[in-house]
Amino acid sequence: MLKGIILLITFMLLAVLAGKLIAKIHMPAILGWLLTGMLIGPYALGWFSLEIMESSWFHAIISICELTAGIFIGTELVWKEMKTSGKQIFIICLAEGFNTFFVVSVAFGILFYLQAIPLYLAFLMGSIALATAPAPSLSIISEYKTKGPVTKTLMPLAILDDVIAILVFFTVLGIVSNRLSGSGLPLYYAPLVLCLSILLGIAYGIFASYFLKPQSSKTKTVITLGVCVGIATAFSLLINEHVLPSPMMNLMLIGVSFAATFTNLLPQERMTKIKSEINLFVVIAMILLILDLGAPLDFHLIIGAGWFTAVYILARAFGKISGSYLGSVLSKAPNTVKKYLGLTLLPHSGVSLIFTGISVGVLSQNAPEYASIIQGTIAAAAVINEIFAVILAKQGFKLAGEIASQKSENTLQSA
């Protein structure tokens, strides 16, 4: 374990260096982090091995990072501000989410119909495509200190999007599973676990607010919040692994509701100070999440990518961009949100790979030939899409005028 932690710190330093080099050519540092993960991962140099990624200690660290990333989002969810924009964000999220599901499902429905492949596979593709990986876009927000309508819309939208994705995916998977084997998790299980995640987060937030409310030094604040995060993560993992029949609780969602709770219970000036004091730890969590995102991506799959991969990437991009535009029009969002929000929603692979693994597990028992279609298509798409999606996400913020200055291109320099 000690050797693994030393290696992990080394990987982080390599990622920071790569991020700084990438930033010199006006690309987001996250692209350097992502490429570092791919380079040191099991499909390239093999330094970041499957043994490390599958270890219990690494899983615990990544869980803490997911919860910390959720805190980054949750501290921006101030109820007084959300009352005016909450309905708008909800409309946009529903529009872009279900539009993506529809577009990808129809595209693969036609493709699979022509090749005599069962149509239920098309709906599985659509449900996997719906999800957005929040970490890449949130890393860009943190790095460039973006501010404006697109940023304010994206932060709560990123987590709400995954809530809807989980509901849709597990509903589709439950139907497919019952069709193939006559058994599976009940359809009410997904919304039940999501509600449990939110309630747990609220409980943790109320608990933390008592200790965070008094004014204190930076060191004491960081230690207090760190202990609260550790307790919340440990208890959540215990429930996820040993109480629920299938581990489905979303640690990032728990972090969002956890932080949103204490954010709305504490005075604004106290929260401003807390956010500035934990910024470095948010950056560290983001780096680890992106390394974990990049390491399992096999760049060799780019060579073997076929029509299915191309259709998936293009259909998903069209669904996200057109859906967010439609939702923005319906909710009367600002013009920059209409035009550029869709570009920030393209990062995908973290959640998609989790959904893919679950789908393959279900299909491999009764339809292994279709499991390989899902696995090959999404894995190749994850590699190709994630590299270009990061670049396009940054471009979306830039076109929206929310990147203030090129001087702030690398926040790690000041950290």
PDB file of N, CA and C in Angstrom, residues 307-366:
ATOM      1  N   TRP A 307     -17.478   1.717 -37.637  1.00  0.00           N
ATOM      2  CA  TRP A 307     -18.667   2.532 -37.868  1.00  0.00           C
ATOM      3  C   TRP A 307     -19.480   2.735 -36.604  1.00  0.00           C
ATOM      4  N   PHE A 308     -19.569   1.699 -35.788  1.00  0.00           N
ATOM      5  CA  PHE A 308     -20.360   1.814 -34.564  1.00  0.00           C
ATOM      6  C   PHE A 308     -19.806   2.938 -33.681  1.00  0.00           C
ATOM      7  N   THR A 309     -18.489   2.996 -33.571  1.00  0.00           N
ATOM      8  CA  THR A 309     -17.862   4.034 -32.753  1.00  0.00           C
ATOM      9  C   THR A 309     -18.121   5.421 -33.328  1.00  0.00           C
ATOM     10  N   ALA A 310     -17.972   5.544 -34.643  1.00  0.00           N
ATOM     11  CA  ALA A 310     -18.202   6.843 -35.298  1.00  0.00           C
ATOM     12  C   ALA A 310     -19.645   7.304 -35.111  1.00  0.00           C
ATOM     13  N   VAL A 311     -20.591   6.383 -35.297  1.00  0.00           N
ATOM     14  CA  VAL A 311     -22.011   6.719 -35.124  1.00  0.00           C
ATOM     15  C   VAL A 311     -22.289   7.135 -33.691  1.00  0.00           C
ATOM     16  N   TYR A 312     -21.696   6.411 -32.747  1.00  0.00           N
ATOM     17  CA  TYR A 312     -21.920   6.717 -31.329  1.00  0.00           C
ATOM     18  C   TYR A 312     -21.429   8.120 -30.984  1.00  0.00           C
ATOM     19  N   ILE A 313     -20.203   8.449 -31.377  1.00  0.00           N
ATOM     20  CA  ILE A 313     -19.618   9.754 -31.044  1.00  0.00           C
ATOM     21  C   ILE A 313     -20.421  10.889 -31.672  1.00  0.00           C
ATOM     22  N   LEU A 314     -20.738  10.747 -32.971  1.00  0.00           N
ATOM     23  CA  LEU A 314     -21.440  11.819 -33.689  1.00  0.00           C
ATOM     24  C   LEU A 314     -22.883  11.971 -33.210  1.00  0.00           C
ATOM     25  N   ALA A 315     -23.570  10.840 -33.012  1.00  0.00           N
ATOM     26  CA  ALA A 315     -24.970  10.895 -32.560  1.00  0.00           C
ATOM     27  C   ALA A 315     -25.055  11.487 -31.162  1.00  0.00           C
ATOM     28  N   ARG A 316     -24.141  11.094 -30.284  1.00  0.00           N
ATOM     29  CA  ARG A 316     -24.158  11.637 -28.924  1.00  0.00           C
ATOM     30  C   ARG A 316     -23.869  13.137 -28.921  1.00  0.00           C
ATOM     31  N   ALA A 317     -22.886  13.560 -29.712  1.00  0.00           N
ATOM     32  CA  ALA A 317     -22.552  14.985 -29.783  1.00  0.00           C
ATOM     33  C   ALA A 317     -23.734  15.793 -30.318  1.00  0.00           C
ATOM     34  N   PHE A 318     -24.383  15.274 -31.362  1.00  0.00           N
ATOM     35  CA  PHE A 318     -25.542  15.965 -31.921  1.00  0.00           C
ATOM     36  C   PHE A 318     -26.675  16.034 -30.898  1.00  0.00           C
ATOM     37  N   GLY A 319     -26.882  14.937 -30.165  1.00  0.00           N
ATOM     38  CA  GLY A 319     -27.941  14.902 -29.158  1.00  0.00           C
ATOM     39  C   GLY A 319     -27.699  15.890 -28.039  1.00  0.00           C
ATOM     40  N   LYS A 320     -26.454  15.962 -27.540  1.00  0.00           N
ATOM     41  CA  LYS A 320     -26.121  16.881 -26.452  1.00  0.00           C
ATOM     42  C   LYS A 320     -26.250  18.342 -26.889  1.00  0.00           C
ATOM     43  N   ILE A 321     -25.674  18.669 -28.058  1.00  0.00           N
ATOM     44  CA  ILE A 321     -25.651  20.059 -28.519  1.00  0.00           C
ATOM     45  C   ILE A 321     -27.044  20.545 -28.895  1.00  0.00           C
ATOM     46  N   SER A 322     -27.765  19.739 -29.683  1.00  0.00           N
ATOM     47  CA  SER A 322     -29.113  20.153 -30.101  1.00  0.00           C
ATOM     48  C   SER A 322     -30.086  20.134 -28.925  1.00  0.00           C
ATOM     49  N   GLY A 323     -29.926  19.164 -28.020  1.00  0.00           N
ATOM     50  CA  GLY A 323     -30.810  19.078 -26.859  1.00  0.00           C
ATOM     51  C   GLY A 323     -30.627  20.240 -25.905  1.00  0.00           C
ATOM     52  N   SER A 324     -29.367  20.621 -25.654  1.00  0.00           N
ATOM     53  CA  SER A 324     -29.117  21.761 -24.770  1.00  0.00           C
ATOM     54  C   SER A 324     -29.606  23.061 -25.404  1.00  0.00           C
ATOM     55  N   TYR A 325     -29.506  23.151 -26.731  1.00  0.00           N
ATOM     56  CA  TYR A 325     -30.017  24.349 -27.424  1.00  0.00           C
ATOM     57  C   TYR A 325     -31.542  24.419 -27.291  1.00  0.00           C
ATOM     58  N   LEU A 326     -32.203  23.276 -27.521  1.00  0.00           N
ATOM     59  CA  LEU A 326     -33.657  23.228 -27.407  1.00  0.00           C
ATOM     60  C   LEU A 326     -34.108  23.583 -25.993  1.00  0.00           C
ATOM     61  N   GLY A 327     -33.447  23.000 -24.989  1.00  0.00           N
ATOM     62  CA  GLY A 327     -33.799  23.288 -23.599  1.00  0.00           C
ATOM     63  C   GLY A 327     -33.566  24.748 -23.244  1.00  0.00           C
ATOM     64  N   SER A 328     -32.505  25.327 -23.799  1.00  0.00           N
ATOM     65  CA  SER A 328     -32.202  26.738 -23.540  1.00  0.00           C
ATOM     66  C   SER A 328     -33.248  27.655 -24.154  1.00  0.00           C
ATOM     67  N   VAL A 329     -33.721  27.290 -25.348  1.00  0.00           N
ATOM     68  CA  VAL A 329     -34.771  28.073 -26.003  1.00  0.00           C
ATOM     69  C   VAL A 329     -36.065  27.985 -25.200  1.00  0.00           C
ATOM     70  N   LEU A 330     -36.433  26.775 -24.784  1.00  0.00           N
ATOM     71  CA  LEU A 330     -37.674  26.573 -24.035  1.00  0.00           C
ATOM     72  C   LEU A 330     -37.646  27.289 -22.685  1.00  0.00           C
ATOM     73  N   SER A 331     -36.477  27.347 -22.071  1.00  0.00           N
ATOM     74  CA  SER A 331     -36.363  27.965 -20.745  1.00  0.00           C
ATOM     75  C   SER A 331     -35.938  29.431 -20.805  1.00  0.00           C
ATOM     76  N   LYS A 332     -35.775  29.952 -22.052  1.00  0.00           N
ATOM     77  CA  LYS A 332     -35.381  31.349 -22.263  1.00  0.00           C
ATOM     78  C   LYS A 332     -34.051  31.674 -21.580  1.00  0.00           C
ATOM     79  N   ALA A 333     -33.078  30.789 -21.792  1.00  0.00           N
ATOM     80  CA  ALA A 333     -31.741  30.978 -21.233  1.00  0.00           C
ATOM     81  C   ALA A 333     -30.972  32.020 -22.042  1.00  0.00           C
ATOM     82  N   PRO A 334     -29.903  32.582 -21.507  1.00  0.00           N
ATOM     83  CA  PRO A 334     -29.085  33.543 -22.248  1.00  0.00           C
ATOM     84  C   PRO A 334     -28.532  32.949 -23.548  1.00  0.00           C
ATOM     85  N   ASN A 335     -28.234  33.803 -24.517  1.00  0.00           N
ATOM     86  CA  ASN A 335     -27.767  33.352 -25.831  1.00  0.00           C
ATOM     87  C   ASN A 335     -26.495  32.516 -25.749  1.00  0.00           C
ATOM     88  N   THR A 336     -25.575  32.886 -24.843  1.00  0.00           N
ATOM     89  CA  THR A 336     -24.333  32.113 -24.740  1.00  0.00           C
ATOM     90  C   THR A 336     -24.611  30.682 -24.280  1.00  0.00           C
ATOM     91  N   VAL A 337     -25.613  30.502 -23.420  1.00  0.00           N
ATOM     92  CA  VAL A 337     -25.993  29.158 -22.970  1.00  0.00           C
ATOM     93  C   VAL A 337     -26.586  28.370 -24.138  1.00  0.00           C
ATOM     94  N   LYS A 338     -27.426  29.016 -24.931  1.00  0.00           N
ATOM     95  CA  LYS A 338     -28.023  28.367 -26.105  1.00  0.00           C
ATOM     96  C   LYS A 338     -26.946  27.861 -27.060  1.00  0.00           C
ATOM     97  N   LYS A 339     -25.945  28.711 -27.298  1.00  0.00           N
ATOM     98  CA  LYS A 339     -24.955  28.415 -28.334  1.00  0.00           C
ATOM     99  C   LYS A 339     -23.840  27.483 -27.874  1.00  0.00           C
ATOM    100  N   TYR A 340     -23.409  27.600 -26.624  1.00  0.00           N
ATOM    101  CA  TYR A 340     -22.142  26.968 -26.247  1.00  0.00           C
ATOM    102  C   TYR A 340     -22.221  25.951 -25.106  1.00  0.00           C
ATOM    103  N   LEU A 341     -23.348  25.869 -24.410  1.00  0.00           N
ATOM    104  CA  LEU A 341     -23.438  24.909 -23.305  1.00  0.00           C
ATOM    105  C   LEU A 341     -23.209  23.484 -23.785  1.00  0.00           C
ATOM    106  N   GLY A 342     -23.746  23.144 -24.952  1.00  0.00           N
ATOM    107  CA  GLY A 342     -23.621  21.783 -25.471  1.00  0.00           C
ATOM    108  C   GLY A 342     -22.188  21.315 -25.603  1.00  0.00           C
ATOM    109  N   LEU A 343     -21.272  22.234 -25.951  1.00  0.00           N
ATOM    110  CA  LEU A 343     -19.861  21.870 -26.103  1.00  0.00           C
ATOM    111  C   LEU A 343     -19.248  21.447 -24.773  1.00  0.00           C
ATOM    112  N   THR A 344     -19.726  22.007 -23.676  1.00  0.00           N
ATOM    113  CA  THR A 344     -19.172  21.673 -22.355  1.00  0.00           C
ATOM    114  C   THR A 344     -19.726  20.364 -21.813  1.00  0.00           C
ATOM    115  N   LEU A 345     -20.729  19.797 -22.478  1.00  0.00           N
ATOM    116  CA  LEU A 345     -21.365  18.559 -22.009  1.00  0.00           C
ATOM    117  C   LEU A 345     -20.843  17.313 -22.719  1.00  0.00           C
ATOM    118  N   LEU A 346     -19.840  17.452 -23.587  1.00  0.00           N
ATOM    119  CA  LEU A 346     -19.368  16.327 -24.391  1.00  0.00           C
ATOM    120  C   LEU A 346     -18.486  15.339 -23.630  1.00  0.00           C
ATOM    121  N   PRO A 347     -17.677  15.763 -22.608  1.00  0.00           N
ATOM    122  CA  PRO A 347     -16.890  14.770 -21.853  1.00  0.00           C
ATOM    123  C   PRO A 347     -17.788  13.668 -21.283  1.00  0.00           C
ATOM    124  N   HIS A 348     -17.259  12.426 -21.276  1.00  0.00           N
ATOM    125  CA  HIS A 348     -18.199  11.324 -21.118  1.00  0.00           C
ATOM    126  C   HIS A 348     -17.641  10.075 -20.454  1.00  0.00           C
ATOM    127  N   SER A 349     -16.376   9.743 -20.663  1.00  0.00           N
ATOM    128  CA  SER A 349     -15.945   8.352 -20.520  1.00  0.00           C
ATOM    129  C   SER A 349     -16.051   7.757 -19.126  1.00  0.00           C
ATOM    130  N   GLY A 350     -15.840   8.532 -18.064  1.00  0.00           N
ATOM    131  CA  GLY A 350     -15.867   7.938 -16.726  1.00  0.00           C
ATOM    132  C   GLY A 350     -17.152   7.208 -16.432  1.00  0.00           C
ATOM    133  N   VAL A 351     -18.273   7.886 -16.575  1.00  0.00           N
ATOM    134  CA  VAL A 351     -19.575   7.289 -16.306  1.00  0.00           C
ATOM    135  C   VAL A 351     -19.902   6.221 -17.350  1.00  0.00           C
ATOM    136  N   SER A 352     -19.555   6.497 -18.601  1.00  0.00           N
ATOM    137  CA  SER A 352     -19.887   5.554 -19.672  1.00  0.00           C
ATOM    138  C   SER A 352     -19.201   4.207 -19.463  1.00  0.00           C
ATOM    139  N   LEU A 353     -17.943   4.225 -18.985  1.00  0.00           N
ATOM    140  CA  LEU A 353     -17.224   2.976 -18.772  1.00  0.00           C
ATOM    141  C   LEU A 353     -17.826   2.175 -17.621  1.00  0.00           C
ATOM    142  N   ILE A 354     -18.336   2.876 -16.608  1.00  0.00           N
ATOM    143  CA  ILE A 354     -19.015   2.185 -15.500  1.00  0.00           C
ATOM    144  C   ILE A 354     -20.287   1.513 -16.015  1.00  0.00           C
ATOM    145  N   PHE A 355     -21.094   2.282 -16.757  1.00  0.00           N
ATOM    146  CA  PHE A 355     -22.328   1.733 -17.333  1.00  0.00           C
ATOM    147  C   PHE A 355     -22.022   0.581 -18.301  1.00  0.00           C
ATOM    148  N   THR A 356     -20.954   0.729 -19.070  1.00  0.00           N
ATOM    149  CA  THR A 356     -20.580  -0.316 -20.027  1.00  0.00           C
ATOM    150  C   THR A 356     -20.223  -1.606 -19.308  1.00  0.00           C
ATOM    151  N   GLY A 357     -19.438  -1.478 -18.232  1.00  0.00           N
ATOM    152  CA  GLY A 357     -19.055  -2.666 -17.466  1.00  0.00           C
ATOM    153  C   GLY A 357     -20.259  -3.393 -16.893  1.00  0.00           C
ATOM    154  N   ILE A 358     -21.225  -2.636 -16.395  1.00  0.00           N
ATOM    155  CA  ILE A 358     -22.445  -3.236 -15.854  1.00  0.00           C
ATOM    156  C   ILE A 358     -23.231  -3.923 -16.967  1.00  0.00           C
ATOM    157  N   SER A 359     -23.349  -3.268 -18.124  1.00  0.00           N
ATOM    158  CA  SER A 359     -24.084  -3.834 -19.266  1.00  0.00           C
ATOM    159  C   SER A 359     -23.438  -5.120 -19.764  1.00  0.00           C
ATOM    160  N   VAL A 360     -22.118  -5.101 -19.865  1.00  0.00           N
ATOM    161  CA  VAL A 360     -21.385  -6.287 -20.323  1.00  0.00           C
ATOM    162  C   VAL A 360     -21.602  -7.443 -19.356  1.00  0.00           C
ATOM    163  N   GLY A 361     -21.621  -7.143 -18.052  1.00  0.00           N
ATOM    164  CA  GLY A 361     -21.858  -8.177 -17.053  1.00  0.00           C
ATOM    165  C   GLY A 361     -23.213  -8.846 -17.220  1.00  0.00           C
ATOM    166  N   VAL A 362     -24.232  -8.062 -17.571  1.00  0.00           N
ATOM    167  CA  VAL A 362     -25.584  -8.605 -17.786  1.00  0.00           C
ATOM    168  C   VAL A 362     -25.661  -9.382 -19.100  1.00  0.00           C
ATOM    169  N   LEU A 363     -25.106  -8.802 -20.167  1.00  0.00           N
ATOM    170  CA  LEU A 363     -25.219  -9.404 -21.493  1.00  0.00           C
ATOM    171  C   LEU A 363     -24.337 -10.645 -21.665  1.00  0.00           C
ATOM    172  N   SER A 364     -23.190 -10.676 -20.997  1.00  0.00           N
ATOM    173  CA  SER A 364     -22.233 -11.768 -21.214  1.00  0.00           C
ATOM    174  C   SER A 364     -22.800 -13.124 -20.810  1.00  0.00           C
ATOM    175  N   GLN A 365     -23.778 -13.133 -19.917  1.00  0.00           N
ATOM    176  CA  GLN A 365     -24.357 -14.399 -19.471  1.00  0.00           C
ATOM    177  C   GLN A 365     -25.307 -15.005 -20.502  1.00  0.00           C
ATOM    178  N   ASN A 366     -26.051 -14.145 -21.212  1.00  0.00           N
ATOM    179  CA  ASN A 366     -27.084 -14.641 -22.129  1.00  0.00           C
ATOM    180  C   ASN A 366     -26.879 -14.227 -23.588  1.00  0.00           C
TER     181      ASN A 366
END
